[in-house]
Amino acid sequence: MIANRSKHFLSIYDHTKESLLEIIDLAIKIKKETKNKEFKPYLKNKTLGMLFEKSSTRTRISFEVGIHQLGGQGLFLSSNDLQLGRGESMKDSARVMGRMLDMIMIRTFDQKVLDEFAEFSGVPVINGLTDKYHPVQLMADYLTMIEHNKANNPVVAYVGDGNNMTHSWMMLAGKLGFELRVATPKGYEPLKEVMDDAIELSQISGAKIVYTNDPKEAVRGADVVTTDTWVSMGQEDEKEKRIKDFKGFMVDSSLMSLAKKDAIFLHCLPAYRGYEVSEEIFEHFADVIFDEAENRLHAQKGIMVWLDKRCKDG
Ligand code: CP
Ligand code: NVA
């Protein structure tokens, strides 16, 4: 059992609304400083380990650049090159890394592996994506919503696969108390356990989270429309079947026309045009989408600085 989950960033669920908003405020402040070329060494001499068991472009670059700009250094660790890849246990790897690193970001398959790592490392652990959640992405997405004036009581429509991104949207909506409509094909709904957690959170925050198999119903009148790949990492063998099953779930101009006139479209990337999103919609919203990608850097700097302070406060 992890003694105190809020000393890590393993899921949105683990943090209070106040903490999440504190992290966002920190991210906004540090982003402003960075844009003014003020690089304050909030994490001077700290080393962030970045352990990857899956591919990454944004997560790797944003964490490495982020820790560097905060005065620390990043260490890229691929499981293929570590003894982990030859069978050393996660538990022992965590104990070794915790002795030498100040903070560790992990991208892995099973959320349980991440939890085990956090339990044994003794230092703050950040979820850089698991099959269940992608919480750092959601912090960047929310920052982007704020910057595009879409954070005030928004209606968000998620169209596509009920995956780690969907689950993370459910947790964010549940914590912050906004309306989220999730449209997936039959058989691709979010996990029942995450739906249960979302109900629990909604009862506290007043969030409205609804599920449908009709993308139009989800998008009608939405402020923010979002999607993700239909084939997540590790599901490559299911690609052909998924493409058939997701017919009608592409966010294209006809679907997007049902949203509010000034609605924005978000995508965590990588995007597969012609599948979950049309070329036209992707390019129309490219400025927002790449703000969102850049915000990975700023949001994660907020997370790292917040965790470091949280750690010092005990
Ligand atoms: N969105 C995201 O996490 O991208 P990467 O897989 O490239 O890190
Ligand atoms: N759902 C995707 C997100 C990629 C950032 C995956 O897990 O591959």
Short mmCIF file of C-alpha atoms and ligand atoms in Angstrom, two decimals:
data_model
loop_
_atom_site.label_atom_id
_atom_site.label_comp_id
_atom_site.label_asym_id
_atom_site.label_seq_id
_atom_site.Cartn_x
_atom_site.Cartn_y
_atom_site.Cartn_z
CA MET A 1 0.00 0.00 0.00
CA ILE A 2 1.27 3.47 -0.86
CA ALA A 3 1.44 5.51 2.35
CA ASN A 4 0.31 8.77 0.82
CA ARG A 5 -0.79 8.79 -2.81
CA SER A 6 -0.87 12.59 -2.96
CA LYS A 7 2.95 12.66 -2.65
CA HIS A 8 2.97 11.19 -6.17
CA PHE A 9 1.15 12.03 -9.39
CA LEU A 10 -0.27 8.62 -10.26
CA SER A 11 -3.80 9.69 -11.18
CA ILE A 12 -6.06 12.72 -11.02
CA TYR A 13 -8.23 10.76 -8.57
CA ASP A 14 -5.52 10.98 -5.88
CA HIS A 15 -5.57 14.79 -5.70
CA THR A 16 -8.06 17.31 -4.40
CA LYS A 17 -9.60 19.92 -6.65
CA GLU A 18 -7.60 22.54 -4.72
CA SER A 19 -4.29 20.75 -5.34
CA LEU A 20 -5.05 20.31 -9.04
CA LEU A 21 -5.83 24.02 -9.38
CA GLU A 22 -2.70 24.90 -7.38
CA ILE A 23 -0.62 22.88 -9.85
CA ILE A 24 -2.31 24.65 -12.77
CA ASP A 25 -1.63 28.06 -11.18
CA LEU A 26 2.02 27.12 -10.73
CA ALA A 27 2.18 25.99 -14.36
CA ILE A 28 0.71 29.32 -15.52
CA LYS A 29 3.20 31.26 -13.39
CA ILE A 30 6.22 29.25 -14.55
CA LYS A 31 5.05 29.38 -18.17
CA LYS A 32 4.90 33.18 -17.95
CA GLU A 33 8.39 33.31 -16.46
CA THR A 34 9.74 30.98 -19.15
CA LYS A 35 8.17 33.11 -21.91
CA ASN A 36 9.96 36.12 -20.36
CA LYS A 37 13.19 34.09 -20.52
CA GLU A 38 13.31 33.87 -16.72
CA PHE A 39 14.47 30.37 -15.91
CA LYS A 40 14.20 30.10 -12.12
CA PRO A 41 16.03 27.08 -10.68
CA TYR A 42 13.10 25.67 -8.69
CA LEU A 43 14.60 22.18 -8.92
CA LYS A 44 18.31 23.00 -8.83
CA ASN A 45 20.51 19.90 -8.81
CA LYS A 46 17.53 17.54 -8.79
CA THR A 47 17.56 14.54 -11.06
CA LEU A 48 14.41 13.22 -12.71
CA GLY A 49 14.51 9.63 -13.94
CA MET A 50 12.28 8.99 -16.96
CA LEU A 51 11.51 5.31 -17.34
CA PHE A 52 9.83 4.25 -20.58
CA GLU A 53 8.35 0.85 -21.38
CA LYS A 54 6.45 2.32 -24.37
CA SER A 55 7.27 4.82 -27.12
CA SER A 56 6.95 8.56 -26.67
CA THR A 57 7.66 11.85 -28.39
CA ARG A 58 5.91 14.53 -26.29
CA THR A 59 6.29 12.97 -22.85
CA ARG A 60 9.98 12.34 -23.25
CA ILE A 61 10.82 15.75 -24.70
CA SER A 62 8.60 17.77 -22.36
CA PHE A 63 9.90 16.12 -19.18
CA GLU A 64 13.52 16.32 -20.28
CA VAL A 65 13.30 19.97 -21.34
CA GLY A 66 11.12 20.78 -18.32
CA ILE A 67 13.52 19.47 -15.68
CA HIS A 68 16.44 21.15 -17.49
CA GLN A 69 14.66 24.53 -17.50
CA LEU A 70 13.99 24.11 -13.76
CA GLY A 71 17.71 23.77 -13.05
CA GLY A 72 17.80 20.01 -12.72
CA GLN A 73 18.61 17.18 -15.07
CA GLY A 74 16.70 14.36 -16.71
CA LEU A 75 17.87 10.81 -17.15
CA PHE A 76 16.20 8.85 -19.96
CA LEU A 77 15.82 5.19 -19.05
CA SER A 78 14.46 2.69 -21.53
CA SER A 79 13.37 -0.60 -19.98
CA ASN A 80 15.04 -2.41 -22.90
CA ASP A 81 18.46 -1.17 -21.79
CA LEU A 82 17.98 -1.77 -18.08
CA GLN A 83 18.23 -5.01 -16.09
CA LEU A 84 14.45 -4.55 -15.79
CA GLY A 85 14.24 -5.74 -19.38
CA ARG A 86 16.12 -8.92 -18.37
CA GLY A 87 13.83 -9.73 -15.48
CA GLU A 88 14.98 -7.64 -12.50
CA SER A 89 11.85 -6.89 -10.51
CA MET A 90 10.09 -3.53 -10.55
CA LYS A 91 10.24 -3.55 -6.77
CA ASP A 92 14.04 -3.79 -6.69
CA SER A 93 14.48 -1.37 -9.60
CA ALA A 94 12.32 1.12 -7.67
CA ARG A 95 14.43 0.78 -4.53
CA VAL A 96 17.67 1.29 -6.47
CA MET A 97 16.37 4.26 -8.44
CA GLY A 98 14.89 5.86 -5.32
CA ARG A 99 18.38 5.92 -3.78
CA MET A 100 19.84 7.93 -6.63
CA LEU A 101 17.03 9.95 -8.19
CA ASP A 102 14.90 12.73 -6.71
CA MET A 103 11.76 12.09 -8.76
CA ILE A 104 10.78 9.43 -11.28
CA MET A 105 8.40 9.54 -14.23
CA ILE A 106 7.22 6.21 -15.60
CA ARG A 107 5.40 5.19 -18.76
CA THR A 108 4.27 1.60 -18.46
CA PHE A 109 1.40 -0.74 -19.26
CA ASP A 110 -0.26 -1.71 -15.98
CA GLN A 111 -1.31 0.91 -13.43
CA LYS A 112 -0.49 -1.68 -10.73
CA VAL A 113 3.17 -1.68 -11.84
CA LEU A 114 3.26 2.08 -11.39
CA ASP A 115 1.67 1.79 -7.94
CA GLU A 116 4.20 -0.85 -6.91
CA PHE A 117 7.02 1.35 -8.10
CA ALA A 118 5.67 4.31 -6.11
CA GLU A 119 5.32 2.14 -3.02
CA PHE A 120 8.98 1.10 -3.05
CA SER A 121 10.88 4.03 -4.58
CA GLY A 122 10.65 6.42 -1.62
CA VAL A 123 10.59 9.42 -3.98
CA PRO A 124 7.71 11.09 -5.86
CA VAL A 125 6.59 9.10 -8.90
CA ILE A 126 4.74 10.61 -11.86
CA ASN A 127 2.49 8.66 -14.22
CA GLY A 128 3.71 9.33 -17.75
CA LEU A 129 0.90 7.08 -19.12
CA THR A 130 -0.43 3.67 -18.26
CA ASP A 131 -3.15 1.63 -19.95
CA LYS A 132 -5.58 3.09 -17.42
CA TYR A 133 -4.63 6.77 -17.10
CA HIS A 134 -2.71 9.63 -18.68
CA PRO A 135 -3.04 12.30 -15.97
CA VAL A 136 -0.20 14.63 -17.01
CA GLN A 137 -1.85 15.00 -20.43
CA LEU A 138 -5.09 16.12 -18.78
CA MET A 139 -3.30 18.83 -16.81
CA ALA A 140 -1.96 20.18 -20.13
CA ASP A 141 -5.42 19.89 -21.67
CA TYR A 142 -7.00 21.82 -18.85
CA LEU A 143 -4.33 24.52 -19.08
CA THR A 144 -5.15 24.79 -22.79
CA MET A 145 -8.87 25.08 -21.99
CA ILE A 146 -8.11 27.96 -19.60
CA GLU A 147 -6.00 29.75 -22.21
CA HIS A 148 -8.74 29.38 -24.81
CA ASN A 149 -11.47 30.55 -22.40
CA LYS A 150 -13.11 27.15 -22.20
CA ALA A 151 -12.65 26.38 -18.52
CA ASN A 152 -15.70 28.16 -17.14
CA ASN A 153 -18.35 25.49 -16.62
CA PRO A 154 -17.58 23.78 -19.94
CA VAL A 155 -19.35 20.94 -21.71
CA VAL A 156 -16.69 18.54 -23.00
CA ALA A 157 -17.43 15.80 -25.53
CA TYR A 158 -15.02 12.88 -25.80
CA VAL A 159 -15.63 10.80 -28.93
CA GLY A 160 -13.86 7.48 -29.53
CA ASP A 161 -12.24 4.71 -27.57
CA GLY A 162 -12.94 4.30 -23.85
CA ASN A 163 -9.25 4.29 -22.97
CA ASN A 164 -6.64 5.92 -20.71
CA MET A 165 -7.51 9.37 -22.08
CA THR A 166 -11.25 8.84 -21.52
CA HIS A 167 -10.63 7.65 -17.97
CA SER A 168 -8.47 10.69 -17.28
CA TRP A 169 -11.13 13.06 -18.66
CA MET A 170 -13.66 11.34 -16.38
CA MET A 171 -11.43 11.92 -13.38
CA LEU A 172 -10.80 15.57 -14.29
CA ALA A 173 -14.50 16.28 -14.85
CA GLY A 174 -15.32 14.40 -11.66
CA LYS A 175 -12.86 16.43 -9.60
CA LEU A 176 -13.49 19.86 -11.12
CA GLY A 177 -17.24 19.39 -11.55
CA PHE A 178 -17.89 20.01 -15.24
CA GLU A 179 -20.06 18.20 -17.80
CA LEU A 180 -18.40 15.41 -19.78
CA ARG A 181 -20.15 13.38 -22.46
CA VAL A 182 -18.39 10.22 -23.51
CA ALA A 183 -19.36 8.61 -26.83
CA THR A 184 -17.84 5.23 -27.62
CA PRO A 185 -18.89 2.38 -29.89
CA LYS A 186 -20.62 -0.51 -28.12
CA GLY A 187 -18.03 -2.70 -26.43
CA TYR A 188 -15.48 0.11 -26.11
CA GLU A 189 -16.96 1.85 -23.07
CA PRO A 190 -14.72 3.03 -20.22
CA LEU A 191 -13.87 0.57 -17.45
CA LYS A 192 -16.65 -0.06 -14.94
CA GLU A 193 -14.34 0.66 -11.98
CA VAL A 194 -13.49 4.08 -13.43
CA MET A 195 -17.19 4.78 -14.03
CA ASP A 196 -17.82 3.96 -10.36
CA ASP A 197 -15.06 6.33 -9.25
CA ALA A 198 -16.49 9.01 -11.54
CA ILE A 199 -19.92 8.64 -9.89
CA GLU A 200 -18.34 8.98 -6.46
CA LEU A 201 -16.47 12.14 -7.51
CA SER A 202 -19.51 13.64 -9.25
CA GLN A 203 -21.56 13.35 -6.08
CA ILE A 204 -19.04 15.61 -4.37
CA SER A 205 -18.25 18.05 -7.19
CA GLY A 206 -21.59 18.19 -9.02
CA ALA A 207 -20.02 16.99 -12.26
CA LYS A 208 -22.32 15.54 -14.90
CA ILE A 209 -20.77 12.59 -16.73
CA VAL A 210 -22.87 10.81 -19.34
CA TYR A 211 -22.17 7.85 -21.63
CA THR A 212 -23.62 7.22 -25.05
CA ASN A 213 -22.94 5.24 -28.21
CA ASP A 214 -24.01 8.20 -30.33
CA PRO A 215 -21.25 10.74 -31.14
CA LYS A 216 -23.82 13.32 -32.29
CA GLU A 217 -25.60 13.24 -28.95
CA ALA A 218 -22.27 13.86 -27.20
CA VAL A 219 -21.07 16.70 -29.43
CA ARG A 220 -24.33 18.68 -29.70
CA GLY A 221 -23.75 22.07 -27.99
CA ALA A 222 -20.29 21.14 -26.62
CA ASP A 223 -17.60 23.74 -25.88
CA VAL A 224 -14.73 21.31 -26.27
CA VAL A 225 -14.61 18.24 -28.51
CA THR A 226 -11.80 15.77 -28.07
CA THR A 227 -10.74 12.32 -29.21
CA ASP A 228 -7.76 9.97 -29.17
CA THR A 229 -6.37 7.20 -31.32
CA TRP A 230 -8.59 4.15 -31.83
CA VAL A 231 -5.54 1.90 -31.44
CA SER A 232 -3.56 2.59 -28.29
CA MET A 233 -0.05 1.33 -27.67
CA GLY A 234 -0.20 -2.41 -27.08
CA GLN A 235 -3.39 -2.87 -29.16
CA GLU A 236 -1.71 -3.02 -32.57
CA ASP A 237 -3.02 -6.57 -33.23
CA GLU A 238 -6.61 -5.31 -32.97
CA LYS A 239 -6.14 -2.52 -35.51
CA GLU A 240 -8.22 -3.98 -38.34
CA LYS A 241 -11.17 -4.89 -36.12
CA ARG A 242 -11.09 -1.55 -34.35
CA ILE A 243 -11.15 0.43 -37.59
CA LYS A 244 -14.35 -1.42 -38.54
CA ASP A 245 -15.92 -1.05 -35.09
CA PHE A 246 -15.22 2.69 -34.89
CA LYS A 247 -16.97 3.51 -38.16
CA GLY A 248 -18.96 6.74 -37.67
CA PHE A 249 -16.78 7.95 -34.79
CA MET A 250 -14.42 10.19 -36.77
CA VAL A 251 -14.51 13.84 -35.66
CA ASP A 252 -15.10 15.52 -39.03
CA SER A 253 -16.68 18.81 -40.05
CA SER A 254 -20.19 17.37 -40.05
CA LEU A 255 -19.86 16.11 -36.45
CA MET A 256 -18.01 19.25 -35.32
CA SER A 257 -20.75 21.47 -36.79
CA LEU A 258 -23.04 20.24 -33.99
CA ALA A 259 -20.79 21.72 -31.31
CA LYS A 260 -21.00 25.38 -30.24
CA LYS A 261 -19.87 27.81 -32.94
CA ASP A 262 -16.76 28.79 -30.97
CA ALA A 263 -15.98 25.24 -29.77
CA ILE A 264 -12.39 24.03 -29.79
CA PHE A 265 -11.03 20.62 -30.69
CA LEU A 266 -8.30 18.98 -28.61
CA HIS A 267 -6.14 15.95 -29.38
CA CYS A 268 -3.41 14.58 -27.12
CA LEU A 269 -1.48 13.34 -30.19
CA PRO A 270 -0.22 11.38 -32.00
CA ALA A 271 -3.18 11.86 -34.37
CA TYR A 272 -4.22 9.51 -37.12
CA ARG A 273 -5.99 11.59 -39.74
CA GLY A 274 -8.73 9.81 -41.61
CA TYR A 275 -9.45 7.66 -38.56
CA GLU A 276 -10.35 9.42 -35.27
CA VAL A 277 -10.14 12.89 -36.86
CA SER A 278 -10.44 14.23 -40.38
CA GLU A 279 -7.55 16.10 -42.02
CA GLU A 280 -9.77 19.17 -42.30
CA ILE A 281 -10.71 19.35 -38.62
CA PHE A 282 -7.17 18.59 -37.49
CA GLU A 283 -5.68 21.39 -39.59
CA HIS A 284 -8.48 23.82 -38.72
CA PHE A 285 -7.66 23.42 -35.02
CA ALA A 286 -3.90 22.94 -35.41
CA ASP A 287 -3.05 26.09 -33.39
CA VAL A 288 -5.03 24.85 -30.38
CA ILE A 289 -3.72 21.29 -30.73
CA PHE A 290 -0.10 22.41 -30.75
CA ASP A 291 -0.72 24.81 -27.83
CA GLU A 292 -1.96 21.69 -26.08
CA ALA A 293 1.21 19.81 -27.03
CA GLU A 294 3.41 22.69 -25.82
CA ASN A 295 1.43 22.85 -22.59
CA ARG A 296 2.73 19.40 -21.69
CA LEU A 297 6.00 21.17 -20.91
CA HIS A 298 4.42 23.87 -18.74
CA ALA A 299 1.88 21.69 -16.94
CA GLN A 300 4.52 19.12 -16.02
CA LYS A 301 6.86 21.79 -14.70
CA GLY A 302 3.98 22.77 -12.41
CA ILE A 303 3.55 19.13 -11.34
CA MET A 304 7.27 18.62 -10.62
CA VAL A 305 7.65 21.85 -8.62
CA TRP A 306 4.44 21.12 -6.70
CA LEU A 307 5.56 17.55 -5.85
CA ASP A 308 8.97 18.74 -4.72
CA LYS A 309 7.36 21.27 -2.36
CA ARG A 310 4.81 18.68 -1.19
CA CYS A 311 7.70 16.38 -0.36
CA LYS A 312 9.55 19.05 1.64
CA ASP A 313 6.38 20.01 3.55
CA GLY A 314 6.15 16.37 4.67
N1 CP B 1 0.40 12.64 -25.91
C1 CP B 1 1.48 11.93 -25.56
O1 CP B 1 1.61 11.44 -24.43
O2 CP B 1 2.39 11.81 -26.55
P1 CP B 1 3.66 10.83 -26.56
O3 CP B 1 3.14 9.43 -26.63
O4 CP B 1 4.42 11.22 -27.80
O5 CP B 1 4.46 11.05 -25.32
N1 NVA B 2 -4.39 6.20 -25.81
C1 NVA B 2 -3.08 6.42 -26.36
C2 NVA B 2 -2.52 7.71 -25.87
C3 NVA B 2 -1.21 8.10 -26.47
C4 NVA B 2 -0.65 9.35 -25.93
C5 NVA B 2 -2.17 5.26 -26.00
O1 NVA B 2 -2.21 4.79 -24.87
O2 NVA B 2 -1.42 4.82 -26.88
#
